[in-house]
Amino acid sequence: MLSFRGVTLISFIIAVYNNQRYLRCAVQSVLDVDKEYDVEVVIIDDGSTDNTPQIADELARQDDRIKVIHQENQWIYASFNNGIKAAKGEYIYILNSDDMLFDGAVGVFFDAIEKYNHPDVIWTKVIWQDVDENQNVLSEHDMNESVTEDTYYDSKESVRSNWLYVLESEVAVNQANLYKRELALTHPFRNDYYAGDSFFNMGIADDIDSMVFLSAPIYRYMSYQDSGMNASVGKYYGYEHRMFNELMDCEDELYSKWDNTDKLIENVVIRRLKELTYEIEILEYRNCDIEKAGILEHLFCVVADSKIRQMAKRIGREREYESRILTGARNLINHLDLQGNIPEYVDRLVRYLPENYLDNVDRTIIDKREIDTAINDAKNKDRIGKIYYSEDW
């Protein structure tokens, strides 16, 4: 069965900006299948300045299943929203213009929609592929390897009771999933953070009444090994701390309305602690605009955050929170050669760190007065070290 009720079943949304090289490949991965499949492709040209607009229009002339929207540059998530509004499918699926679907993916979608009675969301597997400039695969790995069989949850209660699986399988960290278009219209993508896809998935969670996990590989995420070909990789934005905190708050508020959510909150906190280390690592990126003299101040005044401490304390990981800050400070000092830009309280706090952050502190070499002074320094706003260097952890 290839057509349902005489209307378009799936609209594939492809937002593109200056990608004349790979746009055709993305579109062809959707349409190089049986013409009977009731799909459309909506290309949103986000103000491209190369030959992308002409290529998109040419593709539309060649196949009447393709619709093209030309707009002034609005960024990626606004482009998604505009494409979703213009689409006519019951479902939408978002495909990056430099990625592709696996052969047979469209047929898998149609079969699953029919088999599982038109679920609200179909979570799909992403395969990370390291590729050269000609999209030849050099290596690959499964980003959702815990999804090993098709599973179907047919009620709001079963969706919520299995939401930990959604989080742990990492299917909700991107937008590469099949969504009922009405969900996407009700919960548009945020366009202010690069994690707009994660916010979207948390935003729709309360309204999902049925969902399916597909074990077949669907999405080919292509990581181009030539320098500079992945525009969003290795970039410092400056709003990461605020973004991660808002996502944490969003999830905390969501799960507080559900039953038996201790494991969900634990997952949220563990993820946020890992993001702390990421926040520190990106301070080393070339485009980070914080001067060396202010790097450690930023770490202890912005990245170190009492809100995160309180969340970590809820699951007994307050020492880990401090350890990530302290270890991060030492790494920044070493990697960025910050000698001469180290506040005295920071120097004292990192001086006694063990080589392995999991090891115990050697109390025989610690000057307790120095540590107490560093912990209570006015610039150490969250009193980093009070747990790590305490005697009762």
XYZ file of C-alpha atoms in Angstrom:
393
model
C 0.000 0.000 0.000
C 1.760 3.163 -1.167
C -0.898 5.843 -0.851
C -3.216 6.761 2.016
C -6.573 8.515 1.644
C -5.410 10.273 -1.532
C -3.353 12.873 0.348
C 0.370 13.375 0.815
C 1.524 11.180 3.668
C 5.072 12.451 4.285
C 6.655 15.825 3.624
C 10.441 15.829 3.691
C 11.763 19.206 4.835
C 15.221 20.187 3.550
C 16.566 23.552 4.701
C 19.615 24.649 2.739
C 22.086 27.509 2.790
C 24.921 27.658 0.256
C 25.108 23.929 -0.339
C 25.180 23.646 -4.104
C 27.430 20.604 -3.903
C 25.287 18.137 -1.939
C 21.660 19.302 -2.226
C 20.927 17.033 -5.199
C 22.181 13.986 -3.287
C 19.934 14.712 -0.308
C 16.864 15.138 -2.519
C 17.656 12.063 -4.602
C 17.944 9.913 -1.473
C 14.264 10.674 -0.858
C 12.879 10.537 -4.402
C 14.948 7.813 -6.084
C 12.230 5.323 -5.176
C 8.952 4.172 -6.644
C 7.086 7.226 -7.998
C 3.903 5.959 -6.389
C 5.023 6.880 -2.900
C 2.812 9.739 -1.787
C 5.504 12.157 -0.607
C 6.685 15.673 -1.224
C 9.995 17.435 -0.697
C 9.928 21.009 0.577
C 13.253 22.787 -0.009
C 13.747 25.989 1.951
C 16.509 28.078 0.415
C 17.598 30.270 3.328
C 19.025 33.187 1.360
C 21.810 31.248 -0.361
C 24.365 33.311 -2.276
C 25.841 30.496 -4.409
C 24.034 28.409 -7.057
C 21.818 26.642 -4.528
C 18.635 28.586 -5.508
C 19.041 27.701 -9.185
C 19.680 24.042 -8.386
C 16.600 23.884 -6.160
C 14.414 25.407 -8.871
C 15.840 23.024 -11.460
C 15.032 20.045 -9.233
C 11.463 21.308 -8.822
C 11.029 21.608 -12.591
C 12.168 18.000 -12.989
C 9.841 16.522 -10.355
C 6.448 17.876 -9.336
C 6.812 16.372 -5.865
C 9.335 19.119 -5.041
C 8.315 22.526 -3.704
C 10.845 25.348 -3.254
C 10.647 28.287 -0.868
C 13.134 31.149 -1.306
C 13.546 33.435 1.704
C 15.918 35.929 3.238
C 18.336 34.320 5.661
C 16.519 33.366 8.881
C 18.682 30.463 10.177
C 17.971 26.770 10.246
C 15.110 26.302 12.726
C 13.079 29.178 11.321
C 13.563 27.476 7.952
C 12.231 24.220 9.391
C 9.165 26.035 10.725
C 8.507 27.720 7.388
C 8.842 24.406 5.586
C 6.477 22.678 7.996
C 3.871 25.412 7.496
C 4.103 25.056 3.734
C 4.018 21.244 3.791
C 0.854 19.264 3.189
C 1.839 15.860 4.539
C 0.354 14.124 7.534
C 3.964 13.591 8.682
C 7.130 15.627 8.367
C 10.707 14.390 8.265
C 13.651 16.793 8.350
C 16.746 15.980 6.323
C 19.904 18.097 6.338
C 21.002 19.168 2.882
C 24.431 17.543 3.275
C 23.086 14.224 4.627
C 21.092 11.400 3.021
C 18.592 8.665 3.797
C 19.520 5.009 3.489
C 18.125 3.138 0.505
C 14.657 1.855 1.297
C 14.004 4.293 4.148
C 10.879 5.783 2.558
C 9.342 2.336 2.169
C 10.159 1.535 5.811
C 8.266 4.676 6.836
C 5.167 3.772 4.848
C 5.120 0.230 6.202
C 5.520 1.427 9.792
C 2.798 4.065 9.511
C 0.336 1.476 8.274
C 1.432 -1.301 10.640
C 1.296 0.860 13.761
C -1.902 2.778 12.948
C -0.392 6.219 12.287
C 1.572 6.845 15.514
C 2.408 10.364 16.640
C 6.183 9.864 16.414
C 8.433 7.304 14.772
C 11.943 7.486 16.242
C 14.577 6.568 13.659
C 18.183 5.429 13.845
C 21.020 7.683 12.788
C 24.273 6.228 11.504
C 27.243 8.578 11.877
C 29.442 8.282 8.805
C 32.882 9.838 8.429
C 33.089 10.679 4.744
C 35.414 12.362 2.276
C 34.375 15.289 0.077
C 32.780 12.869 -2.413
C 30.660 11.288 0.350
C 32.635 8.048 0.281
C 32.276 6.396 3.696
C 35.551 6.091 5.621
C 34.091 4.748 8.875
C 30.753 4.684 10.649
C 29.024 3.978 13.932
C 25.458 3.581 15.135
C 24.351 6.576 17.204
C 21.379 4.642 18.600
C 22.897 1.211 19.077
C 20.590 0.308 21.993
C 17.633 0.273 19.557
C 17.852 -3.335 18.371
C 14.207 -4.127 17.609
C 11.037 -2.361 16.523
C 8.871 -1.390 19.492
C 5.460 0.238 19.696
C 3.899 2.147 22.582
C 0.229 2.848 22.002
C -0.873 5.075 24.906
C 0.213 8.231 26.703
C 0.879 6.146 29.824
C 3.159 3.726 27.993
C 4.963 6.613 26.285
C 5.731 8.237 29.633
C 6.689 4.998 31.370
C 9.153 4.284 28.545
C 10.506 7.812 28.111
C 13.761 6.832 29.787
C 14.341 4.606 26.765
C 13.872 7.676 24.563
C 16.568 9.491 26.542
C 19.018 6.628 26.901
C 18.764 5.595 23.238
C 19.494 9.240 22.279
C 16.853 9.351 19.565
C 15.610 12.699 20.898
C 18.888 14.623 20.623
C 18.147 15.556 17.000
C 15.225 16.123 14.641
C 15.864 13.056 12.446
C 12.543 11.448 13.295
C 9.115 11.145 11.679
C 6.599 13.455 13.368
C 2.909 14.086 12.913
C 2.830 17.490 11.259
C 0.179 18.739 13.694
C 2.652 18.229 16.557
C 5.257 20.307 14.747
C 2.740 23.051 14.044
C 1.664 23.154 17.694
C 5.239 23.156 18.985
C 7.403 25.111 16.509
C 11.173 24.915 16.693
C 13.005 27.556 18.691
C 15.383 29.538 16.525
C 17.615 31.053 19.214
C 19.786 28.049 20.153
C 21.543 25.350 18.161
C 19.825 22.785 20.420
C 16.444 23.734 18.985
C 15.930 20.068 18.061
C 16.303 18.914 21.689
C 13.904 21.634 22.871
C 11.443 20.539 20.197
C 11.481 16.908 21.322
C 10.947 17.916 24.941
C 8.194 20.308 23.875
C 6.146 17.624 22.141
C 6.702 14.955 24.824
C 3.576 15.768 26.830
C 1.382 15.483 23.728
C 2.639 12.148 22.408
C -0.012 9.436 22.652
C 1.810 6.784 20.624
C 5.356 6.208 19.414
C 7.435 3.662 17.526
C 11.151 2.839 17.543
C 12.510 1.536 14.244
C 15.597 -0.663 14.374
C 16.460 -0.294 10.684
C 19.120 2.332 9.847
C 17.375 5.336 8.323
C 19.475 8.500 8.442
C 23.034 8.931 7.162
C 24.653 11.730 9.175
C 27.746 12.702 7.233
C 30.759 14.064 9.051
C 33.059 15.514 6.409
C 36.696 14.923 7.269
C 37.993 17.820 5.186
C 38.539 20.822 7.408
C 35.755 23.386 7.424
C 33.111 21.298 5.642
C 30.964 20.893 8.776
C 30.139 24.525 9.494
C 28.633 24.019 12.958
C 31.359 21.731 14.325
C 34.050 23.100 16.647
C 32.309 26.424 17.181
C 31.866 28.479 20.342
C 28.546 30.352 20.475
C 28.702 32.000 23.887
C 25.210 31.011 25.017
C 25.927 27.342 25.776
C 25.555 27.646 29.565
C 22.214 29.406 29.330
C 20.987 26.955 26.682
C 21.910 23.830 28.659
C 20.355 25.263 31.827
C 17.111 26.094 30.039
C 16.941 22.590 28.630
C 17.566 21.148 32.096
C 14.792 23.330 33.544
C 12.462 22.358 30.706
C 12.944 18.672 31.405
C 12.735 19.076 35.173
C 9.415 20.904 34.823
C 8.108 18.326 32.343
C 8.957 15.266 34.398
C 7.684 16.786 37.646
C 4.176 16.352 36.174
C 4.708 12.659 35.446
C 4.783 9.663 37.813
C 7.863 7.674 38.843
C 10.382 10.034 37.254
C 13.425 9.582 39.536
C 15.364 7.816 36.780
C 14.424 10.534 34.299
C 15.726 13.271 36.606
C 18.896 11.265 37.196
C 19.423 11.070 33.432
C 18.920 14.836 33.121
C 21.441 15.630 35.853
C 24.102 13.213 34.601
C 23.753 14.732 31.123
C 24.014 18.274 32.516
C 27.195 17.400 34.393
C 28.749 16.069 31.192
C 27.716 19.290 29.470
C 29.676 21.229 32.115
C 32.861 19.583 30.904
C 31.882 20.398 27.323
C 31.316 24.041 28.317
C 34.857 24.139 29.654
C 36.390 22.420 26.635
C 34.879 24.896 24.166
C 36.636 27.758 25.945
C 39.691 26.470 24.080
C 38.069 26.864 20.643
C 39.717 29.364 18.331
C 36.598 31.485 17.937
C 36.045 31.844 21.709
C 36.127 35.601 22.263
C 36.935 35.553 25.991
C 40.367 37.006 26.717
C 42.859 34.761 28.497
C 42.725 37.001 31.561
C 39.000 36.321 31.881
C 38.816 32.596 31.104
C 39.078 31.330 34.681
C 36.795 34.060 35.978
C 34.202 32.914 33.434
C 34.645 29.337 34.626
C 34.068 30.165 38.298
C 31.413 32.854 37.813
C 29.357 31.426 34.928
C 30.029 27.729 34.357
C 30.104 27.042 38.110
C 26.435 27.445 38.951
C 24.518 26.886 42.199
C 21.503 25.704 40.200
C 23.526 22.830 38.773
C 24.967 22.110 42.212
C 21.470 21.716 43.640
C 20.451 19.387 40.828
C 23.618 17.322 41.332
C 22.953 17.165 45.062
C 19.543 15.612 44.396
C 21.212 12.492 43.033
C 24.331 12.453 45.211
C 26.748 13.863 42.614
C 27.722 17.174 44.187
C 31.380 16.151 44.426
C 31.363 15.256 40.713
C 30.012 18.737 39.956
C 32.929 20.370 41.779
C 35.441 17.913 40.360
C 34.458 18.787 36.781
C 34.996 22.500 37.521
C 38.329 21.971 39.252
C 39.675 19.500 36.689
C 38.480 21.805 33.925
C 40.348 24.720 35.502
C 43.572 22.720 35.577
C 43.127 21.667 31.952
C 42.543 25.254 30.837
C 45.647 26.422 32.692
C 47.745 23.756 31.001
C 46.253 23.869 27.512
C 45.959 27.650 27.164
C 49.160 28.500 29.021
C 47.371 30.779 31.471
C 50.390 31.365 33.701
C 50.162 34.976 34.851
C 46.364 34.940 34.489
C 45.554 32.600 37.376
C 43.644 34.151 40.303
C 45.199 33.154 43.613
C 42.109 31.285 44.834
C 42.082 29.188 41.633
C 45.788 28.435 41.969
C 45.209 27.170 45.504
C 42.211 25.042 44.522
C 43.976 23.230 41.673
C 47.340 22.909 43.446
C 46.248 19.861 45.437
C 44.219 18.046 42.806
C 45.127 14.369 42.303
C 46.168 13.385 38.776
C 43.021 11.285 38.391
C 39.926 13.215 39.440
C 38.399 10.014 40.840
C 41.266 9.559 43.313
C 41.112 10.790 46.879
C 42.816 14.024 47.855
C 46.158 13.521 49.612
C 45.406 15.263 52.888
C 48.997 15.063 54.070
C 50.058 17.781 51.629
C 47.074 20.115 51.931
C 47.324 23.466 53.655
C 43.795 23.647 55.067
C 43.967 27.397 55.683
C 44.867 28.016 52.038
C 42.008 25.836 50.856
C 39.492 27.460 53.212
C 40.589 30.904 52.032
C 40.195 29.846 48.388
C 36.776 28.299 48.986
C 35.509 31.444 50.697
C 37.029 33.923 48.250
C 34.375 36.405 47.094
C 35.094 35.610 43.446
C 34.479 31.900 44.036
C 30.743 32.522 43.942
C 29.571 28.925 44.347
C 32.296 28.003 46.843
C 33.827 25.391 44.588
C 35.921 23.008 46.675
C 33.760 22.960 49.806
C 32.697 19.377 49.067
C 35.743 18.197 47.154
C 38.128 19.178 49.928
C 35.812 18.347 52.833
C 36.595 15.481 55.153
C 33.249 13.721 54.995
C 32.638 12.967 51.307
